[in-house]
Amino acid sequence: MSLKVLKFGGSSVGSAEALRRAAAIVRAELPRGGLVVVSALRGTTDLILEACAAAGLGDLALALDQLAAIQLRHQAVADELGLTQAVATAWAPLFARLDQLLTGMAMLGEATPRGRDSALAVGESLSAHLVALCFDGTFHDVREVMKTDARFGKARPQLEAIRAAAAPWRAALSSGGLWVTQGFLGSSPEGLTTTLGRGGSDTSATLLGEALDAEEVQIWTDVDGVLTADPSLVRGARPIPQMSLGEAEALSAFGARVLHADSLAPGGRAGFRLVVANTLRPDASRTEILPVPPRRPAGAVTSVAYKEGISLLRFPASAGLEPPLEVARSLEEAGALRFGLISSPAGTLLAVRPETHAATEVLGTLAASGLACEAGWAVVALVGEGLRADPVAALRHLAALGQEPIGGLLTGSSTVSIAFLVPESRLGDLIPRLHDRCVSQTIGAINPDEAARR
Ligand code: ASP
Ligand code: MG
């Protein structure tokens, strides 16, 4: 039997109403069974992290208040679904465990990454048990198969070990049955609980799809698939019916929030279809991300992405390459994302986004030491398979912008995207214009239905 994996994020399982909608989707998509991956109920992961932080500071009372809030929230959803009794046996030991973990952290006055991962597992497991009951499926613990290294907080999956451990799951699922499991969690070689990093349950779903030889992985979220631009800036943003894995990778690298960047690699290796769909409107457009690129006209741009909050660091040519590289490394270690590192005989430019408090501090220290450092920039990327055949098209689009201040061209090794820097303050005007110019013109080619309706 060909297997489908469906993943529901926190907002898709955040309330009784959302869970009922998700259950209907599962009945329609998995009439003969399959695997459902769920993350914690919306907000739970943040609450658990806050509780751990309080416990780590020795404030057990506050930590237990957070635990009580988590408990109340979950009980309310279970009550509304009429599942209070049914879920109690699975939930009681989980709440007790979180209580013990927080108490232990408060006693030690320290919340270690290892302890935090164990606490986070409670949120994912509470959700998966409830969803299993609600969907009439059976719960299976993902830690049986999701083997990782022991880097707590951002564990790396061990692909061979996962595939080997998944053999019994493959066999059982091939004869039907609806299984529900947690996202985000893994287990270290010693069998300790790990997590894949925030937002990691998309990656859980695609890794499981790979290990289970799934034919399709569906990510159910709260938008109509992947859009041609950020709809808060571009009123005419449209869902993209089909896109290539390369386009999806470029989009998540340059700011689209739909899919976690790590979640795309398994589809590239395994060749399954990856679908992004909207729990709120299951019949609305969805995006299929295909291992074999859909045909696009030369020069066609599929989408415009951007990311604000970029800082530019400028090094004089006389500095050579070593200092910029060292700065780039130390910023990345502190949690910054690097958007560009361009060197020419005229000097070196480093574009980074701090992302963490630690990285912001490193930036502050660098600026104080006299390095030229400018905040307030954004990176804008044009993405499309059409750029492979005609990369100059992107430059023509840029030229058409006339006097736009462009702070450097970031091409990288991707042949399906071209990115450049602009001051943040220009985004509101620039993104709609770019979308209008590049994407709207090719929308017919990427979305024939849309063209027919126009
Ligand atoms: N619950 C986890 C988080 O909020 C994992 C996920 O949602 O993907 O980060
Ligand atoms: Mg989530």
PDB file of N, CA, C and O in Angstrom, residues 213-274:
ATOM      1  N   ASP A 213       9.326   5.195   3.235  1.00  0.00           N
ATOM      2  CA  ASP A 213       9.080   5.110   1.788  1.00  0.00           C
ATOM      3  C   ASP A 213       7.710   5.662   1.410  1.00  0.00           C
ATOM      4  O   ASP A 213       6.996   5.073   0.588  1.00  0.00           O
ATOM      5  N   ALA A 214       7.321   6.783   2.024  1.00  0.00           N
ATOM      6  CA  ALA A 214       6.012   7.371   1.720  1.00  0.00           C
ATOM      7  C   ALA A 214       5.992   7.894   0.299  1.00  0.00           C
ATOM      8  O   ALA A 214       7.024   8.259  -0.267  1.00  0.00           O
ATOM      9  N   GLU A 215       4.781   7.938  -0.265  1.00  0.00           N
ATOM     10  CA  GLU A 215       4.644   8.457  -1.611  1.00  0.00           C
ATOM     11  C   GLU A 215       4.358   9.961  -1.534  1.00  0.00           C
ATOM     12  O   GLU A 215       4.660  10.729  -2.448  1.00  0.00           O
ATOM     13  N   GLU A 216       3.792  10.394  -0.394  1.00  0.00           N
ATOM     14  CA  GLU A 216       3.436  11.800  -0.251  1.00  0.00           C
ATOM     15  C   GLU A 216       3.511  12.207   1.219  1.00  0.00           C
ATOM     16  O   GLU A 216       3.137  11.441   2.097  1.00  0.00           O
ATOM     17  N   VAL A 217       3.993  13.425   1.454  1.00  0.00           N
ATOM     18  CA  VAL A 217       3.960  14.007   2.798  1.00  0.00           C
ATOM     19  C   VAL A 217       3.168  15.301   2.695  1.00  0.00           C
ATOM     20  O   VAL A 217       3.447  16.134   1.837  1.00  0.00           O
ATOM     21  N   GLN A 218       2.150  15.452   3.544  1.00  0.00           N
ATOM     22  CA  GLN A 218       1.328  16.673   3.519  1.00  0.00           C
ATOM     23  C   GLN A 218       1.559  17.467   4.792  1.00  0.00           C
ATOM     24  O   GLN A 218       1.433  16.942   5.888  1.00  0.00           O
ATOM     25  N   ILE A 219       1.877  18.737   4.623  1.00  0.00           N
ATOM     26  CA  ILE A 219       2.048  19.629   5.770  1.00  0.00           C
ATOM     27  C   ILE A 219       0.797  20.497   5.843  1.00  0.00           C
ATOM     28  O   ILE A 219       0.550  21.314   4.949  1.00  0.00           O
ATOM     29  N   TRP A 220       0.003  20.310   6.883  1.00  0.00           N
ATOM     30  CA  TRP A 220      -1.234  21.094   7.039  1.00  0.00           C
ATOM     31  C   TRP A 220      -0.981  22.266   7.954  1.00  0.00           C
ATOM     32  O   TRP A 220      -0.566  22.107   9.100  1.00  0.00           O
ATOM     33  N   THR A 221      -1.232  23.478   7.421  1.00  0.00           N
ATOM     34  CA  THR A 221      -0.901  24.666   8.177  1.00  0.00           C
ATOM     35  C   THR A 221      -2.053  25.665   8.068  1.00  0.00           C
ATOM     36  O   THR A 221      -3.193  25.268   7.842  1.00  0.00           O
ATOM     37  N   ASP A 222      -1.786  26.976   8.229  1.00  0.00           N
ATOM     38  CA  ASP A 222      -2.907  27.911   8.194  1.00  0.00           C
ATOM     39  C   ASP A 222      -2.823  28.907   7.042  1.00  0.00           C
ATOM     40  O   ASP A 222      -3.340  30.011   7.126  1.00  0.00           O
ATOM     41  N   VAL A 223      -2.131  28.535   5.967  1.00  0.00           N
ATOM     42  CA  VAL A 223      -2.132  29.353   4.750  1.00  0.00           C
ATOM     43  C   VAL A 223      -2.436  28.451   3.544  1.00  0.00           C
ATOM     44  O   VAL A 223      -2.281  27.237   3.620  1.00  0.00           O
ATOM     45  N   ASP A 224      -2.864  29.074   2.438  1.00  0.00           N
ATOM     46  CA  ASP A 224      -3.229  28.305   1.243  1.00  0.00           C
ATOM     47  C   ASP A 224      -1.986  27.861   0.480  1.00  0.00           C
ATOM     48  O   ASP A 224      -1.781  28.263  -0.667  1.00  0.00           O
ATOM     49  N   GLY A 225      -1.150  27.084   1.082  1.00  0.00           N
ATOM     50  CA  GLY A 225       0.048  26.639   0.387  1.00  0.00           C
ATOM     51  C   GLY A 225       1.126  27.709   0.410  1.00  0.00           C
ATOM     52  O   GLY A 225       1.089  28.643   1.217  1.00  0.00           O
ATOM     53  N   VAL A 226       2.099  27.582  -0.492  1.00  0.00           N
ATOM     54  CA  VAL A 226       3.187  28.546  -0.575  1.00  0.00           C
ATOM     55  C   VAL A 226       2.739  29.662  -1.518  1.00  0.00           C
ATOM     56  O   VAL A 226       2.242  29.393  -2.606  1.00  0.00           O
ATOM     57  N   LEU A 227       2.901  30.907  -1.097  1.00  0.00           N
ATOM     58  CA  LEU A 227       2.400  32.032  -1.892  1.00  0.00           C
ATOM     59  C   LEU A 227       3.513  32.696  -2.704  1.00  0.00           C
ATOM     60  O   LEU A 227       4.697  32.567  -2.383  1.00  0.00           O
ATOM     61  N   THR A 228       3.106  33.457  -3.716  1.00  0.00           N
ATOM     62  CA  THR A 228       4.074  34.140  -4.576  1.00  0.00           C
ATOM     63  C   THR A 228       4.767  35.296  -3.851  1.00  0.00           C
ATOM     64  O   THR A 228       5.793  35.782  -4.315  1.00  0.00           O
ATOM     65  N   ALA A 229       4.184  35.762  -2.736  1.00  0.00           N
ATOM     66  CA  ALA A 229       4.811  36.828  -1.940  1.00  0.00           C
ATOM     67  C   ALA A 229       4.106  36.874  -0.588  1.00  0.00           C
ATOM     68  O   ALA A 229       3.079  36.207  -0.389  1.00  0.00           O
ATOM     69  N   ASP A 230       4.642  37.664   0.324  1.00  0.00           N
ATOM     70  CA  ASP A 230       4.021  37.846   1.626  1.00  0.00           C
ATOM     71  C   ASP A 230       2.695  38.594   1.448  1.00  0.00           C
ATOM     72  O   ASP A 230       2.691  39.740   1.006  1.00  0.00           O
ATOM     73  N   PRO A 231       1.560  37.954   1.780  1.00  0.00           N
ATOM     74  CA  PRO A 231       0.265  38.595   1.513  1.00  0.00           C
ATOM     75  C   PRO A 231       0.050  39.859   2.352  1.00  0.00           C
ATOM     76  O   PRO A 231      -0.798  40.684   2.006  1.00  0.00           O
ATOM     77  N   SER A 232       0.836  40.051   3.406  1.00  0.00           N
ATOM     78  CA  SER A 232       0.636  41.279   4.179  1.00  0.00           C
ATOM     79  C   SER A 232       1.224  42.489   3.448  1.00  0.00           C
ATOM     80  O   SER A 232       0.866  43.622   3.720  1.00  0.00           O
ATOM     81  N   LEU A 233       2.111  42.248   2.492  1.00  0.00           N
ATOM     82  CA  LEU A 233       2.650  43.354   1.691  1.00  0.00           C
ATOM     83  C   LEU A 233       2.046  43.401   0.290  1.00  0.00           C
ATOM     84  O   LEU A 233       1.966  44.454  -0.325  1.00  0.00           O
ATOM     85  N   VAL A 234       1.663  42.224  -0.226  1.00  0.00           N
ATOM     86  CA  VAL A 234       1.226  42.165  -1.621  1.00  0.00           C
ATOM     87  C   VAL A 234      -0.198  41.631  -1.683  1.00  0.00           C
ATOM     88  O   VAL A 234      -0.441  40.453  -1.400  1.00  0.00           O
ATOM     89  N   ARG A 235      -1.133  42.498  -2.029  1.00  0.00           N
ATOM     90  CA  ARG A 235      -2.532  42.064  -2.049  1.00  0.00           C
ATOM     91  C   ARG A 235      -2.774  40.996  -3.092  1.00  0.00           C
ATOM     92  O   ARG A 235      -3.601  40.112  -2.912  1.00  0.00           O
ATOM     93  N   GLY A 236      -2.022  41.059  -4.186  1.00  0.00           N
ATOM     94  CA  GLY A 236      -2.233  40.088  -5.261  1.00  0.00           C
ATOM     95  C   GLY A 236      -1.425  38.804  -5.099  1.00  0.00           C
ATOM     96  O   GLY A 236      -1.301  38.044  -6.060  1.00  0.00           O
ATOM     97  N   ALA A 237      -0.890  38.540  -3.908  1.00  0.00           N
ATOM     98  CA  ALA A 237      -0.113  37.306  -3.725  1.00  0.00           C
ATOM     99  C   ALA A 237      -1.012  36.096  -3.971  1.00  0.00           C
ATOM    100  O   ALA A 237      -2.166  36.085  -3.569  1.00  0.00           O
ATOM    101  N   ARG A 238      -0.478  35.092  -4.674  1.00  0.00           N
ATOM    102  CA  ARG A 238      -1.272  33.913  -5.047  1.00  0.00           C
ATOM    103  C   ARG A 238      -0.573  32.645  -4.582  1.00  0.00           C
ATOM    104  O   ARG A 238       0.644  32.596  -4.545  1.00  0.00           O
ATOM    105  N   PRO A 239      -1.350  31.601  -4.317  1.00  0.00           N
ATOM    106  CA  PRO A 239      -0.709  30.314  -4.041  1.00  0.00           C
ATOM    107  C   PRO A 239      -0.014  29.803  -5.305  1.00  0.00           C
ATOM    108  O   PRO A 239      -0.488  30.060  -6.418  1.00  0.00           O
ATOM    109  N   ILE A 240       1.074  29.108  -5.134  1.00  0.00           N
ATOM    110  CA  ILE A 240       1.810  28.520  -6.258  1.00  0.00           C
ATOM    111  C   ILE A 240       1.419  27.041  -6.306  1.00  0.00           C
ATOM    112  O   ILE A 240       1.728  26.303  -5.377  1.00  0.00           O
ATOM    113  N   PRO A 241       0.708  26.607  -7.354  1.00  0.00           N
ATOM    114  CA  PRO A 241       0.207  25.224  -7.353  1.00  0.00           C
ATOM    115  C   PRO A 241       1.325  24.174  -7.343  1.00  0.00           C
ATOM    116  O   PRO A 241       1.218  23.177  -6.654  1.00  0.00           O
ATOM    117  N   GLN A 242       2.360  24.419  -8.138  1.00  0.00           N
ATOM    118  CA  GLN A 242       3.451  23.441  -8.192  1.00  0.00           C
ATOM    119  C   GLN A 242       4.771  24.168  -8.191  1.00  0.00           C
ATOM    120  O   GLN A 242       4.940  25.156  -8.903  1.00  0.00           O
ATOM    121  N   MET A 243       5.691  23.702  -7.413  1.00  0.00           N
ATOM    122  CA  MET A 243       7.018  24.310  -7.442  1.00  0.00           C
ATOM    123  C   MET A 243       8.080  23.236  -7.253  1.00  0.00           C
ATOM    124  O   MET A 243       7.795  22.127  -6.816  1.00  0.00           O
ATOM    125  N   SER A 244       9.313  23.606  -7.584  1.00  0.00           N
ATOM    126  CA  SER A 244      10.393  22.638  -7.439  1.00  0.00           C
ATOM    127  C   SER A 244      10.958  22.720  -6.035  1.00  0.00           C
ATOM    128  O   SER A 244      10.788  23.711  -5.328  1.00  0.00           O
ATOM    129  N   LEU A 245      11.650  21.676  -5.658  1.00  0.00           N
ATOM    130  CA  LEU A 245      12.327  21.649  -4.366  1.00  0.00           C
ATOM    131  C   LEU A 245      13.347  22.783  -4.263  1.00  0.00           C
ATOM    132  O   LEU A 245      13.506  23.410  -3.221  1.00  0.00           O
ATOM    133  N   GLY A 246      14.027  23.067  -5.382  1.00  0.00           N
ATOM    134  CA  GLY A 246      15.018  24.147  -5.398  1.00  0.00           C
ATOM    135  C   GLY A 246      14.366  25.494  -5.106  1.00  0.00           C
ATOM    136  O   GLY A 246      14.892  26.312  -4.343  1.00  0.00           O
ATOM    137  N   GLU A 247      13.196  25.734  -5.696  1.00  0.00           N
ATOM    138  CA  GLU A 247      12.481  26.982  -5.429  1.00  0.00           C
ATOM    139  C   GLU A 247      12.072  27.044  -3.957  1.00  0.00           C
ATOM    140  O   GLU A 247      12.208  28.087  -3.306  1.00  0.00           O
ATOM    141  N   ALA A 248      11.578  25.925  -3.435  1.00  0.00           N
ATOM    142  CA  ALA A 248      11.143  25.907  -2.027  1.00  0.00           C
ATOM    143  C   ALA A 248      12.332  26.168  -1.109  1.00  0.00           C
ATOM    144  O   ALA A 248      12.218  26.898  -0.119  1.00  0.00           O
ATOM    145  N   GLU A 249      13.484  25.590  -1.440  1.00  0.00           N
ATOM    146  CA  GLU A 249      14.680  25.801  -0.608  1.00  0.00           C
ATOM    147  C   GLU A 249      15.097  27.267  -0.612  1.00  0.00           C
ATOM    148  O   GLU A 249      15.389  27.844   0.424  1.00  0.00           O
ATOM    149  N   ALA A 250      15.101  27.857  -1.818  1.00  0.00           N
ATOM    150  CA  ALA A 250      15.489  29.266  -1.914  1.00  0.00           C
ATOM    151  C   ALA A 250      14.504  30.137  -1.140  1.00  0.00           C
ATOM    152  O   ALA A 250      14.888  31.056  -0.427  1.00  0.00           O
ATOM    153  N   LEU A 251      13.212  29.814  -1.265  1.00  0.00           N
ATOM    154  CA  LEU A 251      12.203  30.608  -0.563  1.00  0.00           C
ATOM    155  C   LEU A 251      12.367  30.525   0.938  1.00  0.00           C
ATOM    156  O   LEU A 251      12.285  31.533   1.638  1.00  0.00           O
ATOM    157  N   SER A 252      12.583  29.323   1.473  1.00  0.00           N
ATOM    158  CA  SER A 252      12.709  29.278   2.930  1.00  0.00           C
ATOM    159  C   SER A 252      14.020  29.892   3.380  1.00  0.00           C
ATOM    160  O   SER A 252      14.082  30.488   4.450  1.00  0.00           O
ATOM    161  N   ALA A 253      15.059  29.801   2.539  1.00  0.00           N
ATOM    162  CA  ALA A 253      16.318  30.450   2.915  1.00  0.00           C
ATOM    163  C   ALA A 253      16.149  31.965   2.977  1.00  0.00           C
ATOM    164  O   ALA A 253      16.709  32.631   3.834  1.00  0.00           O
ATOM    165  N   PHE A 254      15.329  32.512   2.073  1.00  0.00           N
ATOM    166  CA  PHE A 254      15.218  33.975   1.989  1.00  0.00           C
ATOM    167  C   PHE A 254      13.955  34.512   2.638  1.00  0.00           C
ATOM    168  O   PHE A 254      13.491  35.584   2.297  1.00  0.00           O
ATOM    169  N   GLY A 255      13.379  33.765   3.557  1.00  0.00           N
ATOM    170  CA  GLY A 255      12.383  34.425   4.385  1.00  0.00           C
ATOM    171  C   GLY A 255      10.973  33.901   4.387  1.00  0.00           C
ATOM    172  O   GLY A 255      10.229  34.223   5.291  1.00  0.00           O
ATOM    173  N   ALA A 256      10.549  33.081   3.408  1.00  0.00           N
ATOM    174  CA  ALA A 256       9.169  32.603   3.467  1.00  0.00           C
ATOM    175  C   ALA A 256       9.014  31.730   4.710  1.00  0.00           C
ATOM    176  O   ALA A 256       9.878  30.917   5.001  1.00  0.00           O
ATOM    177  N   ARG A 257       7.919  31.928   5.438  1.00  0.00           N
ATOM    178  CA  ARG A 257       7.801  31.249   6.723  1.00  0.00           C
ATOM    179  C   ARG A 257       7.056  29.923   6.653  1.00  0.00           C
ATOM    180  O   ARG A 257       6.851  29.283   7.678  1.00  0.00           O
ATOM    181  N   VAL A 258       6.649  29.519   5.455  1.00  0.00           N
ATOM    182  CA  VAL A 258       5.752  28.362   5.397  1.00  0.00           C
ATOM    183  C   VAL A 258       6.397  27.067   5.832  1.00  0.00           C
ATOM    184  O   VAL A 258       5.845  26.311   6.619  1.00  0.00           O
ATOM    185  N   LEU A 259       7.566  26.784   5.311  1.00  0.00           N
ATOM    186  CA  LEU A 259       8.196  25.506   5.622  1.00  0.00           C
ATOM    187  C   LEU A 259       9.538  25.747   6.278  1.00  0.00           C
ATOM    188  O   LEU A 259      10.266  26.660   5.927  1.00  0.00           O
ATOM    189  N   HIS A 260       9.854  24.897   7.223  1.00  0.00           N
ATOM    190  CA  HIS A 260      11.136  24.973   7.875  1.00  0.00           C
ATOM    191  C   HIS A 260      12.208  24.508   6.887  1.00  0.00           C
ATOM    192  O   HIS A 260      12.043  23.481   6.224  1.00  0.00           O
ATOM    193  N   ALA A 261      13.303  25.283   6.759  1.00  0.00           N
ATOM    194  CA  ALA A 261      14.312  24.978   5.739  1.00  0.00           C
ATOM    195  C   ALA A 261      14.833  23.528   5.847  1.00  0.00           C
ATOM    196  O   ALA A 261      14.993  22.850   4.833  1.00  0.00           O
ATOM    197  N   ASP A 262      15.042  23.038   7.078  1.00  0.00           N
ATOM    198  CA  ASP A 262      15.566  21.670   7.253  1.00  0.00           C
ATOM    199  C   ASP A 262      14.614  20.592   6.734  1.00  0.00           C
ATOM    200  O   ASP A 262      15.009  19.454   6.546  1.00  0.00           O
ATOM    201  N   SER A 263      13.340  20.959   6.570  1.00  0.00           N
ATOM    202  CA  SER A 263      12.353  19.926   6.249  1.00  0.00           C
ATOM    203  C   SER A 263      12.400  19.519   4.780  1.00  0.00           C
ATOM    204  O   SER A 263      11.750  18.564   4.386  1.00  0.00           O
ATOM    205  N   LEU A 264      13.173  20.236   3.957  1.00  0.00           N
ATOM    206  CA  LEU A 264      13.101  19.985   2.516  1.00  0.00           C
ATOM    207  C   LEU A 264      14.050  18.891   2.026  1.00  0.00           C
ATOM    208  O   LEU A 264      13.757  18.203   1.063  1.00  0.00           O
ATOM    209  N   ALA A 265      15.172  18.714   2.722  1.00  0.00           N
ATOM    210  CA  ALA A 265      16.177  17.763   2.238  1.00  0.00           C
ATOM    211  C   ALA A 265      15.639  16.330   2.075  1.00  0.00           C
ATOM    212  O   ALA A 265      15.943  15.677   1.068  1.00  0.00           O
ATOM    213  N   PRO A 266      14.836  15.813   3.014  1.00  0.00           N
ATOM    214  CA  PRO A 266      14.386  14.419   2.842  1.00  0.00           C
ATOM    215  C   PRO A 266      13.637  14.193   1.531  1.00  0.00           C
ATOM    216  O   PRO A 266      13.814  13.149   0.880  1.00  0.00           O
ATOM    217  N   GLY A 267      12.833  15.172   1.102  1.00  0.00           N
ATOM    218  CA  GLY A 267      12.097  15.019  -0.154  1.00  0.00           C
ATOM    219  C   GLY A 267      13.042  14.941  -1.340  1.00  0.00           C
ATOM    220  O   GLY A 267      12.794  14.219  -2.301  1.00  0.00           O
ATOM    221  N   GLY A 268      14.148  15.686  -1.257  1.00  0.00           N
ATOM    222  CA  GLY A 268      15.137  15.646  -2.327  1.00  0.00           C
ATOM    223  C   GLY A 268      15.782  14.272  -2.422  1.00  0.00           C
ATOM    224  O   GLY A 268      16.023  13.758  -3.511  1.00  0.00           O
ATOM    225  N   ARG A 269      16.058  13.682  -1.261  1.00  0.00           N
ATOM    226  CA  ARG A 269      16.696  12.365  -1.270  1.00  0.00           C
ATOM    227  C   ARG A 269      15.707  11.269  -1.653  1.00  0.00           C
ATOM    228  O   ARG A 269      16.030  10.365  -2.417  1.00  0.00           O
ATOM    229  N   ALA A 270      14.506  11.336  -1.093  1.00  0.00           N
ATOM    230  CA  ALA A 270      13.579  10.211  -1.246  1.00  0.00           C
ATOM    231  C   ALA A 270      12.657  10.353  -2.457  1.00  0.00           C
ATOM    232  O   ALA A 270      12.125   9.369  -2.950  1.00  0.00           O
ATOM    233  N   GLY A 271      12.451  11.586  -2.912  1.00  0.00           N
ATOM    234  CA  GLY A 271      11.633  11.770  -4.114  1.00  0.00           C
ATOM    235  C   GLY A 271      10.135  11.711  -3.886  1.00  0.00           C
ATOM    236  O   GLY A 271       9.377  11.530  -4.836  1.00  0.00           O
ATOM    237  N   PHE A 272       9.667  11.850  -2.626  1.00  0.00           N
ATOM    238  CA  PHE A 272       8.204  11.894  -2.460  1.00  0.00           C
ATOM    239  C   PHE A 272       7.661  13.272  -2.807  1.00  0.00           C
ATOM    240  O   PHE A 272       8.412  14.237  -2.923  1.00  0.00           O
ATOM    241  N   ARG A 273       6.327  13.346  -2.968  1.00  0.00           N
ATOM    242  CA  ARG A 273       5.666  14.617  -3.217  1.00  0.00           C
ATOM    243  C   ARG A 273       5.433  15.281  -1.867  1.00  0.00           C
ATOM    244  O   ARG A 273       5.001  14.634  -0.923  1.00  0.00           O
ATOM    245  N   LEU A 274       5.737  16.573  -1.774  1.00  0.00           N
ATOM    246  CA  LEU A 274       5.518  17.308  -0.526  1.00  0.00           C
ATOM    247  C   LEU A 274       4.411  18.315  -0.795  1.00  0.00           C
ATOM    248  O   LEU A 274       4.495  19.095  -1.738  1.00  0.00           O
TER     249      LEU A 274
END
